[in-house]
Short mmCIF file of C-alpha atoms in Angstrom, two decimals:
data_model
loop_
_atom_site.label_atom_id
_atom_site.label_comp_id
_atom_site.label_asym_id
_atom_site.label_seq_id
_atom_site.Cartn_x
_atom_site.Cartn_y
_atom_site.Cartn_z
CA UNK A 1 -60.25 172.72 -42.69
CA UNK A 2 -57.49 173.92 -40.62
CA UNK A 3 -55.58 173.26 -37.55
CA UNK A 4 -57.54 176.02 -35.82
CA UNK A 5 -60.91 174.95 -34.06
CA UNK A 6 -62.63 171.74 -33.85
CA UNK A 7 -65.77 170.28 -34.95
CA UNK A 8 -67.39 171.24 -31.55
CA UNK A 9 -70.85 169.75 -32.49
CA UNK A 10 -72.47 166.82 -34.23
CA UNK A 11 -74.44 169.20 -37.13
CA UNK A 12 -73.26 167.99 -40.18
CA UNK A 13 -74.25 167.64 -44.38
CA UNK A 14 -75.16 164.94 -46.92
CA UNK A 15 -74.58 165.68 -50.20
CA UNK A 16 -76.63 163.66 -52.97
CA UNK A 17 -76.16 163.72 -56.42
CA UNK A 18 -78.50 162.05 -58.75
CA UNK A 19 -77.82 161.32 -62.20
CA UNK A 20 -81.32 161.27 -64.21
CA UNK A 21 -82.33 159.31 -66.96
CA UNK A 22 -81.81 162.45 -70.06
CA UNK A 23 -85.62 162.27 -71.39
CA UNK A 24 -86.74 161.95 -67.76
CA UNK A 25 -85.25 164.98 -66.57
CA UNK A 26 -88.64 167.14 -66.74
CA UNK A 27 -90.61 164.50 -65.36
CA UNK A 28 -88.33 164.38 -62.20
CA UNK A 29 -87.86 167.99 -61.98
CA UNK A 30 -91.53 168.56 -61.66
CA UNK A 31 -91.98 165.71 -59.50
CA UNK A 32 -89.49 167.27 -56.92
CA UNK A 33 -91.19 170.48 -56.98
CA UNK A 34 -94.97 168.98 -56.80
CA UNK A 35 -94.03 166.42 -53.57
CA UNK A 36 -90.70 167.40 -52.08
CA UNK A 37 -92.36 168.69 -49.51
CA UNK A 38 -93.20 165.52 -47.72
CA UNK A 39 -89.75 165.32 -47.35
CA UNK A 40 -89.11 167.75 -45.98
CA UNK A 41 -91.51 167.29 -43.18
CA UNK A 42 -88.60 165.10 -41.66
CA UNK A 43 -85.82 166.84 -42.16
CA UNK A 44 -84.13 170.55 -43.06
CA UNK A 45 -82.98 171.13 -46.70
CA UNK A 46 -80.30 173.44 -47.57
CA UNK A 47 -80.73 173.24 -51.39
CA UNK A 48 -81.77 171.68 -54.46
CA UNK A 49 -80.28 172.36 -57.60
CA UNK A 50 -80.08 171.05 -61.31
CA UNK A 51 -76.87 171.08 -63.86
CA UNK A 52 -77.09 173.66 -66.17
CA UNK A 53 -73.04 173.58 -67.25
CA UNK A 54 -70.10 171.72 -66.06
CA UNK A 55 -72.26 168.17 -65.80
CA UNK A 56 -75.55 167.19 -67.82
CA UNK A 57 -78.61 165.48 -66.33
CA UNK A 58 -77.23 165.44 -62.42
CA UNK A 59 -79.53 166.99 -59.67
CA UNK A 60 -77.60 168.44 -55.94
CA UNK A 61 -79.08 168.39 -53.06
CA UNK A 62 -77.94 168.91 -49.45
CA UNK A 63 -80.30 168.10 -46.19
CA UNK A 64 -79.17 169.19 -42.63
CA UNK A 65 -78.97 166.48 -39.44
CA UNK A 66 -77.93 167.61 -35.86
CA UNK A 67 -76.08 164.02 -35.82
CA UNK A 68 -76.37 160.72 -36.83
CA UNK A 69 -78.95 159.59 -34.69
CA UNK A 70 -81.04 162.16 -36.04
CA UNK A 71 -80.54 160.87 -39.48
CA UNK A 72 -81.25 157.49 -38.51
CA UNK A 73 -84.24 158.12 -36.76
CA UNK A 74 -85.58 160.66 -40.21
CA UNK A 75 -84.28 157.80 -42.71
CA UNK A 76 -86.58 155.21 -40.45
CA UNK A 77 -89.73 157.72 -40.85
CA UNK A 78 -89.13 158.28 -44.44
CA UNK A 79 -89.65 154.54 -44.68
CA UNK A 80 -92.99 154.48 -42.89
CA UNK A 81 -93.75 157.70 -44.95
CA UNK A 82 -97.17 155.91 -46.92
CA UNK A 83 -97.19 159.53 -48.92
CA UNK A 84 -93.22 159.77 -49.43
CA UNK A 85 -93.25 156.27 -50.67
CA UNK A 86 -96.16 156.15 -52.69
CA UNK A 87 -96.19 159.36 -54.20
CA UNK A 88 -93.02 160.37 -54.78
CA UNK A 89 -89.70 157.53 -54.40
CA UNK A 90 -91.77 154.79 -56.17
CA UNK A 91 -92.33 156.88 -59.28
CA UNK A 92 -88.66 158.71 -58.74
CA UNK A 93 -86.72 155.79 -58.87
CA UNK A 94 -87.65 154.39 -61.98
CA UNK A 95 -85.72 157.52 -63.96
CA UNK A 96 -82.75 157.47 -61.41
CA UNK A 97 -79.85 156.56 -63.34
CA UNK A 98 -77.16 156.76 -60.36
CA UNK A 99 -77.09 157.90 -56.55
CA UNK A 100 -74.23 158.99 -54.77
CA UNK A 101 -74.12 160.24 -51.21
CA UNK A 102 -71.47 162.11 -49.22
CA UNK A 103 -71.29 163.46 -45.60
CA UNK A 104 -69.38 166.56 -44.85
CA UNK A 105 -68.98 169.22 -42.51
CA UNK A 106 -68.63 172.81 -42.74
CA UNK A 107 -65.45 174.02 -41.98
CA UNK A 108 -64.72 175.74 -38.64
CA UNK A 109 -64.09 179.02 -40.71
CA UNK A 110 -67.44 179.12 -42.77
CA UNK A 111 -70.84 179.62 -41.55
CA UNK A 112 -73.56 178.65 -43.91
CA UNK A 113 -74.42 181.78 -46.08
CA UNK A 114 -77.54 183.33 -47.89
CA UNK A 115 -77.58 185.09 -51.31
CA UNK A 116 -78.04 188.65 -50.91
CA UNK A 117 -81.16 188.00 -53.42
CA UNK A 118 -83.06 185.52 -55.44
CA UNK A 119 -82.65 184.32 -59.10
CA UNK A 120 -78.74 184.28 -59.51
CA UNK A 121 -77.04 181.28 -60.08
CA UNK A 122 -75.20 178.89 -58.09
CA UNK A 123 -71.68 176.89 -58.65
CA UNK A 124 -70.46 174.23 -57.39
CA UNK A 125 -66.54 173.31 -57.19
CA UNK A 126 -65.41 170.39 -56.14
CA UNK A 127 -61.32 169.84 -55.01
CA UNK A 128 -59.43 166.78 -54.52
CA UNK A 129 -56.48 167.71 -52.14
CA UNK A 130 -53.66 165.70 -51.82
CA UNK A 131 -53.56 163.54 -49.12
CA UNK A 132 -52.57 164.06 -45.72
CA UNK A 133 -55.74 166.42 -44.63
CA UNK A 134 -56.20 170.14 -43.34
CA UNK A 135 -52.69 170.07 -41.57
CA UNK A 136 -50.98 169.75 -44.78
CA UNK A 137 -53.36 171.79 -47.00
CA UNK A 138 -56.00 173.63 -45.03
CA UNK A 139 -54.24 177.19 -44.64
CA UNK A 140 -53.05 177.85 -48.39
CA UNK A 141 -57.09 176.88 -48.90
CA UNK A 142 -58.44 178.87 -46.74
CA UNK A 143 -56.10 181.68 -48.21
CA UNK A 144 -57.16 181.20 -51.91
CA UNK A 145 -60.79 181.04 -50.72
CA UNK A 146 -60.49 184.46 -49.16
CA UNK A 147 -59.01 186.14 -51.69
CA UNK A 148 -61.77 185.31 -54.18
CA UNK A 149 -63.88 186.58 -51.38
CA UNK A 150 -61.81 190.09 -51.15
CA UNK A 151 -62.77 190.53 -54.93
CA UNK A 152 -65.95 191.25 -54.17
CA UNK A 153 -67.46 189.44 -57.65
CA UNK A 154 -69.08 186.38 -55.81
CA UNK A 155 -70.73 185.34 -52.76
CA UNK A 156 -69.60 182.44 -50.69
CA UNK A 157 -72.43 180.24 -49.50
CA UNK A 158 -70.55 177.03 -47.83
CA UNK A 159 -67.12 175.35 -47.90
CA UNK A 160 -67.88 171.44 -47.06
CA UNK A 161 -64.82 168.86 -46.43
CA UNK A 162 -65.94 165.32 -46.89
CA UNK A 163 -66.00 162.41 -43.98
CA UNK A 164 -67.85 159.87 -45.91
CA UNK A 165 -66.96 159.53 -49.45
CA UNK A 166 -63.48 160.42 -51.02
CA UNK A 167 -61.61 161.90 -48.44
CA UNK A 168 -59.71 164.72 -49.07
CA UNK A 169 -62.57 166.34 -51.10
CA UNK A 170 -63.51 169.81 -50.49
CA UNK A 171 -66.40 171.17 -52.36
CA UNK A 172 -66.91 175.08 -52.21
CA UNK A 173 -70.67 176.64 -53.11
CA UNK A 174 -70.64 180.32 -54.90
CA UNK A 175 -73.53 182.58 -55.31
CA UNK A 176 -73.25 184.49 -58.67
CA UNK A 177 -75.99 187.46 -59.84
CA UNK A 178 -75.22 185.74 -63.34
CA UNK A 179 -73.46 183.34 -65.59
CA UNK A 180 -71.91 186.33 -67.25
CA UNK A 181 -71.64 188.18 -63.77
CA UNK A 182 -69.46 185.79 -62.76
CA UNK A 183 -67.59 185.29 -65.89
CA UNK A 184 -66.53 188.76 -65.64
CA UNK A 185 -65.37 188.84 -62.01
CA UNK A 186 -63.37 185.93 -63.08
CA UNK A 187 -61.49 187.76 -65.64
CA UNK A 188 -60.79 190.58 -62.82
CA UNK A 189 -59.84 187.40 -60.07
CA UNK A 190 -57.25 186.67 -62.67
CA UNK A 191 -55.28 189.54 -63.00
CA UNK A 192 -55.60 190.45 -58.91
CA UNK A 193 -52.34 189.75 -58.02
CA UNK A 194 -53.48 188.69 -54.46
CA UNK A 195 -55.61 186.08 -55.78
CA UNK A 196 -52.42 185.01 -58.13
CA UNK A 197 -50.67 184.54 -55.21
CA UNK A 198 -52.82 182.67 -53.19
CA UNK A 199 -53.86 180.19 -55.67
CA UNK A 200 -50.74 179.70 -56.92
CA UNK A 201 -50.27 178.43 -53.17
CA UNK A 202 -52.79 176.57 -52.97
CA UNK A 203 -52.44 174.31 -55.88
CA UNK A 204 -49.44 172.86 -54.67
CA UNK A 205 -51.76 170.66 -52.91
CA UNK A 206 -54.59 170.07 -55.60
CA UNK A 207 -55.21 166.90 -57.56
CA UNK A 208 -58.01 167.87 -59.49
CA UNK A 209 -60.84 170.48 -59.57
CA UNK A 210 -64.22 170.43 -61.21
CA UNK A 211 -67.02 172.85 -61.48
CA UNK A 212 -70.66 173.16 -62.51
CA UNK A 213 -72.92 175.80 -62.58
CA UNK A 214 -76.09 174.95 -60.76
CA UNK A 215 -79.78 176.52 -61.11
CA UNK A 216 -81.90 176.01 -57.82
CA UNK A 217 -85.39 174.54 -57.72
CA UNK A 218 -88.41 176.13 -56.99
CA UNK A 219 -88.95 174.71 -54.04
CA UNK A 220 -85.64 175.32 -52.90
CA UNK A 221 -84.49 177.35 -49.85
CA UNK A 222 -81.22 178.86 -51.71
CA UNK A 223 -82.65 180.23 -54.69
#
């Protein structure tokens, strides 16, 4: 997400977002935590996480590939999977409103992070740059990203920039000890006038932002 270093390997993200049928969400939550796990015989998951604020009904999830052969080759087994298809996508699918994928990388800047603990909550913002990529935009992001960092209130876990999907799209994952623990060190952020600053940089290049605050699964590695 800057002009800095290069993508200098194939690893990279895809983000799905399901949106599930509203009297079905239960039934699929459980389902995910009873047989998730024969999906993840195939492949590395980062997360799995339901809406609790921002969006209603929508499930994230993010899985791991070294490239795209590697996803090729796991999306080939997954089809052959007797257990994955029987027990789990068959019955799924049916209370599956909508599917959406995305691929995205990290950016050179961000290493994927761990909450200091579990049980806090997660959020999820998504920003639509303007167009023209990291060499018009990327700095006065990475600035504004920072400086919520220097408050000390939240925890960055990943900053993603999308290849497949809407371009221009940067979606940023924070670790919060709370809904109101965040709240709070949002009140602070706003009055920090080095977060003023930077943001007020930053935007020049925003389109739009949304956010949602995210509770992970149980069988979910960030929790």
């Amino acid at each position: 997400l800057a002009t800095g270093p290069r993508q200098d390997n194939g690893i990279f993200y895809e983000i799905r977002t399901y949106d599930i049928k509203p009297a079905k969400m239960k039934e699929f939550l459980e389902m995910v935590n009873k047989h998730l796990h024969f999906r993840t015989a195939h492949s590395e998951l980062v997360g799995f996480w339901y809406s609790e604020l921002g969006v209603m009904n929508k499930v994230f999830h993010i899985w791991k590939y070294d490239n795209f052969a590697h996803r090729t080759a796991v999306r080939q087994a997954l089809a052959n999977d007797k257990d994955w298809q029987g027990k789990f996508l068959s019955v799924a699918l049916p209370l599956i409103e909508k599917q959406h994928n995305e691929v995205a990388y990290l950016v050179p800047w961000c290493q994927l992070g761990k909450p200091p603990k579990e049980g806090g909550v997660y959020e999820w913002v998504t920003f639509q740059m303007k167009p023209g990529g990291p060499a018009l935009w990327g700095e006065a992001f990475r600035a504004a990203i920072n400086a919520h960092i220097n408050t000390g209130y939240t925890k960055l876990i990943g900053v993603f920039h999308t290849e497949y999907g809407l371009l221009n799209t940067v979606h940023v994952l924070w670790w919060n000890e709370s809904p109101d623990q965040r709240a709070a060190g949002r009140h602070r952020a706003h009055e920090d006038a080095r977060v003023v600053a930077a943001v007020r940089d930053s935007v020049r290049f925003l389109e739009s932002q949304q956010n949602a605050l995210l509770i992970p699964l149980q069988c979910s590695p960030l929790k």
